[in-house]
Coordinates of C-alpha atoms in Angstrom, one line a residue:
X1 CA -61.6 -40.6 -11.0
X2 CA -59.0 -42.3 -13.3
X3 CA -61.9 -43.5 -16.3
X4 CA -63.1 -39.7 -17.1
X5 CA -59.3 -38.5 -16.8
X6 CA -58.8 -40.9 -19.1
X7 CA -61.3 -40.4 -21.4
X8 CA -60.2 -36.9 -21.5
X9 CA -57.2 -38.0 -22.6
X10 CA -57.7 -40.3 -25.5
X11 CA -60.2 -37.1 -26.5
X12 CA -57.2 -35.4 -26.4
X13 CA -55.4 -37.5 -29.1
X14 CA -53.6 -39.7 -26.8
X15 CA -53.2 -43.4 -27.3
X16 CA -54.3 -45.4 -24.2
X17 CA -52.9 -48.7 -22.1
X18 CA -54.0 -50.3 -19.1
X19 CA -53.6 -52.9 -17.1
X20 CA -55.8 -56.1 -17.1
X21 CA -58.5 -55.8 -14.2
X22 CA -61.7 -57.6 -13.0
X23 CA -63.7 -54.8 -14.2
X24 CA -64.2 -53.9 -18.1
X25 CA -63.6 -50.8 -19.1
X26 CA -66.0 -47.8 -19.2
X27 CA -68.4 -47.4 -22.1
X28 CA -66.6 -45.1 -24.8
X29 CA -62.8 -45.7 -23.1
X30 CA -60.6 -47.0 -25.6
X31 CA -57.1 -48.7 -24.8
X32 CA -54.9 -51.7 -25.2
X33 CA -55.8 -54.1 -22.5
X34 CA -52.0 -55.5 -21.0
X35 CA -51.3 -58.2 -18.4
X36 CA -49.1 -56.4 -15.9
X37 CA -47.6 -52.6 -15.2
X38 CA -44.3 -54.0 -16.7
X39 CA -46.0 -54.7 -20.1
X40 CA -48.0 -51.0 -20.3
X41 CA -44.8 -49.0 -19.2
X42 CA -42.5 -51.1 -22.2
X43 CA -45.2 -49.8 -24.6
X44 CA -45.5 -46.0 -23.2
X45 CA -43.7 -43.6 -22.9
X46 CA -45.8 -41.6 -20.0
X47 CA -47.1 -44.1 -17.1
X48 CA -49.7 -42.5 -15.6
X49 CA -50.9 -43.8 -11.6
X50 CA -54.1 -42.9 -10.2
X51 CA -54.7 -44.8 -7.2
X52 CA -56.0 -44.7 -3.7
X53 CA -53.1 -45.2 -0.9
X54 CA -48.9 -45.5 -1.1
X55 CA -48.7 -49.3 -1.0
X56 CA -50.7 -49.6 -4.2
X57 CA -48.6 -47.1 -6.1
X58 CA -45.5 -48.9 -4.3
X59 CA -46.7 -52.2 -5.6
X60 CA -47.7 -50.6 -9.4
X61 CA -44.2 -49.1 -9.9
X62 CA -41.9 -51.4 -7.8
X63 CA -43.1 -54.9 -7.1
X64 CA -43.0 -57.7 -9.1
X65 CA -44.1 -57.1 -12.9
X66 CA -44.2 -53.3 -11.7
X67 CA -43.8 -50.6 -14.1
X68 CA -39.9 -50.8 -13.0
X69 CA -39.6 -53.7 -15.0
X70 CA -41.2 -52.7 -18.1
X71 CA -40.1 -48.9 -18.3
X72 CA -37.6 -47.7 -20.9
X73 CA -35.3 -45.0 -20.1
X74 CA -36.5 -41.2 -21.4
X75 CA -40.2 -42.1 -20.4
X76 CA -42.0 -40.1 -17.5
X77 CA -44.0 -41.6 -14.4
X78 CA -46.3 -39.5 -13.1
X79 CA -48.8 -40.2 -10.2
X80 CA -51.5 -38.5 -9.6
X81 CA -52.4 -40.6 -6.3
X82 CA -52.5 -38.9 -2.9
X83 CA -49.9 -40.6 -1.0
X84 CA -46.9 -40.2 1.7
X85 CA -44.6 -37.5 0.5
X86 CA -41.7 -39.7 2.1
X87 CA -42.2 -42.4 0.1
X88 CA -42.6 -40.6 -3.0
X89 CA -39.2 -39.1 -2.9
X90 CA -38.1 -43.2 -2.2
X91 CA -39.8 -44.3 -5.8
X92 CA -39.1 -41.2 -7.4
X93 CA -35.0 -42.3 -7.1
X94 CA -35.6 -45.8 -8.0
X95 CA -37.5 -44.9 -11.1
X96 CA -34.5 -42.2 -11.5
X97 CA -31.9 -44.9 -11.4
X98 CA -33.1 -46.1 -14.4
X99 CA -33.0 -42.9 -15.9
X100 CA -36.7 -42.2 -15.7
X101 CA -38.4 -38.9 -15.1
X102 CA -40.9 -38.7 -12.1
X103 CA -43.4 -36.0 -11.5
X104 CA -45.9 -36.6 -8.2
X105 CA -49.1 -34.5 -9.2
X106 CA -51.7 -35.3 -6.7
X107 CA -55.2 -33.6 -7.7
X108 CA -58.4 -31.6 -6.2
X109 CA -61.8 -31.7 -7.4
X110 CA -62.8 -35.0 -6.7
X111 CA -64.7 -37.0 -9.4
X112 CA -66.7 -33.8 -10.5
X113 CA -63.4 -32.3 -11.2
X114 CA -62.5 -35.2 -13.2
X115 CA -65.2 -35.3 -15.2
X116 CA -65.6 -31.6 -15.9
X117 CA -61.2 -31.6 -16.4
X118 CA -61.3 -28.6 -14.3
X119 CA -59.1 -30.4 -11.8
X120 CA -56.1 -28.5 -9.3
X121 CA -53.0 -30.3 -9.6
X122 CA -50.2 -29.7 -7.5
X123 CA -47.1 -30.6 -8.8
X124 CA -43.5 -31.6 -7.5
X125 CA -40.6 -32.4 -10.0
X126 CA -38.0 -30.8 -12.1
X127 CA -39.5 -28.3 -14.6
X128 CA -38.4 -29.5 -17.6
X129 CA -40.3 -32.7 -16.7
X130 CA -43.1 -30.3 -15.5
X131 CA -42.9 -28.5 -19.0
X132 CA -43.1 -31.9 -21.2
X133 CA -46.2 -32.7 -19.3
X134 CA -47.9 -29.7 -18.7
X135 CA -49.9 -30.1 -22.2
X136 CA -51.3 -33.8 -20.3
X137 CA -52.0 -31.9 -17.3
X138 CA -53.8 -28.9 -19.4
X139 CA -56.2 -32.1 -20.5
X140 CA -57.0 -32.9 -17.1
X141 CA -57.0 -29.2 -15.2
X142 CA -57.8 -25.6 -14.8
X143 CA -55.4 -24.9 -12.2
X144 CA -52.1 -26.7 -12.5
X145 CA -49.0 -25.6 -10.0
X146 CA -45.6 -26.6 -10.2
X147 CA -44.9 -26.3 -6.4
X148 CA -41.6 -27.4 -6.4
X149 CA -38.6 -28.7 -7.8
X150 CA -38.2 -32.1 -5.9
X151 CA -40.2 -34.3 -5.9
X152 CA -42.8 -34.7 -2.8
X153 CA -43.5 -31.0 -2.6
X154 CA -46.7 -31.8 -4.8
X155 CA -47.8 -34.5 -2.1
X156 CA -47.3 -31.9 0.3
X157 CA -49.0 -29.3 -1.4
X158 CA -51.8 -31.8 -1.6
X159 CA -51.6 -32.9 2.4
X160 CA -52.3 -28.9 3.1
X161 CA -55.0 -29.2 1.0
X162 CA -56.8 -31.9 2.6
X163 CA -56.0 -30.5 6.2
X164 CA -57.7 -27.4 4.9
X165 CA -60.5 -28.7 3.4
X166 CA -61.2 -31.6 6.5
X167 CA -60.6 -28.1 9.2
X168 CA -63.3 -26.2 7.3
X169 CA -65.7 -29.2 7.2
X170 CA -65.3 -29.3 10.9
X171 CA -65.9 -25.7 11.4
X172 CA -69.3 -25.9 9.2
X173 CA -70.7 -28.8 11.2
X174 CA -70.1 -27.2 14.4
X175 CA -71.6 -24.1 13.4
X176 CA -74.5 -25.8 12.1
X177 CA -74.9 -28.0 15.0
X178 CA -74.4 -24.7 17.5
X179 CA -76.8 -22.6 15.6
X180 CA -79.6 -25.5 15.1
X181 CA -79.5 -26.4 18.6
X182 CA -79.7 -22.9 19.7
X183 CA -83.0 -22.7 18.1
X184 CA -81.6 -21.6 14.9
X185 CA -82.7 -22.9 11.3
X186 CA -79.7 -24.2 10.1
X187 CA -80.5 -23.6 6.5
X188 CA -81.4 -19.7 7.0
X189 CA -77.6 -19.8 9.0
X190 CA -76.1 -21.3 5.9
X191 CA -77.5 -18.8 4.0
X192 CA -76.4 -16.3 5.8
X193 CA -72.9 -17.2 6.3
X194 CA -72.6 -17.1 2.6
X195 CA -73.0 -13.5 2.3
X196 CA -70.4 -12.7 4.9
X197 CA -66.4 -13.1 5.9
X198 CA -67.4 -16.8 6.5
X199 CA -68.6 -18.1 3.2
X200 CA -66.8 -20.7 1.0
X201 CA -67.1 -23.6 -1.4
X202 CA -67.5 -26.1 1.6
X203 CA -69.9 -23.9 3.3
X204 CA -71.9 -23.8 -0.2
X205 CA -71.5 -27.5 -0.7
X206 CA -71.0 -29.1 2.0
X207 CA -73.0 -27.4 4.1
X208 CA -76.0 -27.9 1.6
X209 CA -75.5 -31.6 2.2
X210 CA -75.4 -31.5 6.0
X211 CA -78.6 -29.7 5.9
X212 CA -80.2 -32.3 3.3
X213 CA -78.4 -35.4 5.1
X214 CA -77.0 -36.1 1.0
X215 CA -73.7 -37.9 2.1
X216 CA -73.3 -40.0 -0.6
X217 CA -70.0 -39.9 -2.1
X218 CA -68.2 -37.7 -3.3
X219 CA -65.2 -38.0 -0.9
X220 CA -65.6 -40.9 1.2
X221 CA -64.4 -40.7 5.0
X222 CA -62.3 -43.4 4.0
X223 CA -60.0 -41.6 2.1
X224 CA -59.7 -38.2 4.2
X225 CA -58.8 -40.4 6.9
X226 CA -56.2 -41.9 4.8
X227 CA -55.0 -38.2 3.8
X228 CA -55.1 -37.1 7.4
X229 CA -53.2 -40.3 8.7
X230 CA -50.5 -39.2 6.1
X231 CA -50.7 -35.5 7.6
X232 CA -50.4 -36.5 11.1
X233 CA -46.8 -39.1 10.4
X234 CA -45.6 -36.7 7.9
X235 CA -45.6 -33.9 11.2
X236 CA -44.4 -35.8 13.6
X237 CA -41.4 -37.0 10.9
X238 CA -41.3 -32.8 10.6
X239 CA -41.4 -32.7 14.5
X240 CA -44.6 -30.1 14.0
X241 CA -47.9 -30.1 16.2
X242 CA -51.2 -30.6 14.1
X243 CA -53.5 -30.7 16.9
X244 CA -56.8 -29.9 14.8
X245 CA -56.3 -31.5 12.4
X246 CA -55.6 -34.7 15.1
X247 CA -58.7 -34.1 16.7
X248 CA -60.9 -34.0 13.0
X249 CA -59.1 -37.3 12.5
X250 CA -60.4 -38.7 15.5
X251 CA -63.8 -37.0 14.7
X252 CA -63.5 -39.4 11.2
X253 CA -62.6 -42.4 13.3
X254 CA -65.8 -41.8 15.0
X255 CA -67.9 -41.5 11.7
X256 CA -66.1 -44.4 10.2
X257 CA -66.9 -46.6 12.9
X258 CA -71.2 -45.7 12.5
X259 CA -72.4 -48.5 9.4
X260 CA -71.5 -47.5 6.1
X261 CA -69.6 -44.5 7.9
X262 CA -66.5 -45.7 5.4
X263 CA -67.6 -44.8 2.3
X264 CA -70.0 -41.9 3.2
X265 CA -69.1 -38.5 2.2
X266 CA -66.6 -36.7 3.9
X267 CA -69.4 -34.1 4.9
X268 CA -70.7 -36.7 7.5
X269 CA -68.1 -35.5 9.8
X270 CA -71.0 -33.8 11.0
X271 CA -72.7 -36.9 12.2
X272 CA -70.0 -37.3 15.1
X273 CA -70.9 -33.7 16.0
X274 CA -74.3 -34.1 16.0
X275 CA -73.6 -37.2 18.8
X276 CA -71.6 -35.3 20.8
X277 CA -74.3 -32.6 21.1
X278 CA -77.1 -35.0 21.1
X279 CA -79.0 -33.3 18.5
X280 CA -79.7 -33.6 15.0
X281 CA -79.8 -31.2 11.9
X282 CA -82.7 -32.9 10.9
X283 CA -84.3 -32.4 13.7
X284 CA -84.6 -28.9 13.3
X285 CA -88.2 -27.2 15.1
X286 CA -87.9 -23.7 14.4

C-alpha cells in the first residue's frame, strides 16, 4: 500500500525520501534514496510509516539508526501502520521527548483504497497536529477522522474496524455454507441478501469471491490474524470479553495452517467453514 500512497503524494507536490531497500522503487515514484530512518527523518520534516506489525515500526522509529536519531524537533511522525495501541502511546512519548509531534493514523481500504486515494483513516493525536496534516491525509483519503485527542485512539478506532470487518466475513461464510448445503444456490442467496436488512460491502465483495473461490489477495489472513491478535491482548489489558472475535481468530488459525492459507485473502475464512461442514461452495448441485 505504501508505493501508490506515495505516488499520490509526490502528485501532490510533495518531495519524497526513503529508505534504502532490496527492492527498487516503483516505475514513476520519485524520491531521494537514503541509507537509514535516521538519515530520511534529518532531511524531512513529516516521517511517514507504513508498515505491517508493531516491532517494525518500533525498530523504524526507535532502534538503532531509527528515525529517533535523525529527527529534528518541529517535525511530525505519523504512522499509518496497524499496530498495538499500547505501544503506540510508548513511541508516541519518546518521539515527544524530543519535541516531535506524533499522529497514529492507521487506514481502511486495502491496496484498492490506496490506489484510488479514497482511503478511511482514523486518527489519534492532538488537533493541531491533526490540522497541519490533514492536507497529507486529504491526498491519501475520502474519509479521514480525528477520533481522539491522544494518541492510540486511532489504533483503536482501527482494531474495531478489523473486528468488524473479520465478524461480518464470518457471518457471510456461514450463511453461504448453511444455505449451499441446504440445497440452496449460494449465488441466488447472495443476491438476495443484497436487497434486504443483510446486505453490505463484504456481502457484495466478499461474498462474490467465496462464491468464485477468487482469494487472492487483497487482505491476506496473515494480517487479520495479526489485527485480531492485537484485538484479543488489547481486551484482556481492558479486562473485556471478545468471544467472537476469539473464535474467528481461531477460524484464521485454521485457514493459515491449509498451504498458502497465509497470504490468501481474508475471504478464505470460509474455507475453515466449509471443513467443518464437510461441504464445499463449489460444490454446489442445485
Amino acid at each position: 500500500m505504501g508505493a501508490p500512497m506515495a505516488a499520490h503524494l509526490m502528485a501532490g507536490g510533495h518531495t519524497l525520501s526513503t529508505v534504502l531497500n532490496r527492492s527498487p522503487l516503483p516505475a514513476g515514484l520519485t524520491a531521494d534514496v537514503l541509507e537509514t530512518p535516521a538519515a530520511v527523518a534529518a532531511a524531512s520534516e513529516v516521517v511517514i510509516t507504513m508498515l505491517p506489525d508493531t516491532p517494525d515500526v518500533e525498530r523504524v522509529l526507535l532502534g538503532r539508526n531509527g528515525v529517533i536519531e535523525g529527527i529534528q524537533p518541529g517535525s511530525l511522525v505519523i504512522d499509518m501502520s496497524s499496530i498495538s495501541p499500547i505501544a503506540t502511546k510508548r513511541f508516541a512519548e519518546s518521539l515527544r521527548d524530543k519535541g516531535v509531534g506524533y499522529l497514529d493514523a492507521p487506514v481502511s481500504g486495502g491496496e484498492v483504497g490506496a490506489k484510488a486515494a479514497t482511503l478511511t483513516i482514523m486518527v489519534g493525536g492532538p488537533a493541531d497536529e491533526f490540522e497541519r496534516a490533514r492536507p497529507l491525509f486529504e491526498t491519501l483519503g475520502k474519509n479521514i477522522t480525528l477520533v481522539g485527542e491522544a494518541n492510540g485512539a486511532g489504533q483503536t478506532c482501527k482494531i474495531a474496524n478489523q473486528i468488524v470487518v473479520a465478524l461480518t466475513i464470518e457471518a457471510v461464510g456461514e450463511a453461504l455454507v448453511f444455505a449451499s448445503k441446504a440445497g440452496c444456490d449460494p449465488a441466488k442467496v447472495r443476491s438476495a441478501l443484497m436487497g434486504g436488512f443483510a446486505a453490505s460491502r463484504i456481502l457484495e465483495i466478499h461474498g462474490e469471491r467465496m462464491i468464485k473461490r477468487t482469494f487472492a489477495p487483497g487482505f491476506r489472513i496473515r494480517l487479520h490474524q495479526k489485527d485480531l491478535a492485537l484485538a484479543l491482548d488489547s481486551a484482556r489489558a481492558l479486562g473485556v470479553a471478545l468471544p467472537n472475535t476469539a473464535s474467528t481468530q481461531q477460524l484464521m488459525n485454521a485457514c493459515a495452517a491449509m498451504e498458502g492459507g497465509t497470504e490468501a485473502d481474508h475471504s478464505s475464512l470460509v474455507q475453515a467453514l466449509e471443513r467443518l461442514a464437510g461441504h464445499e461452495l463449489s460444490n454446489e448441485e442445485a
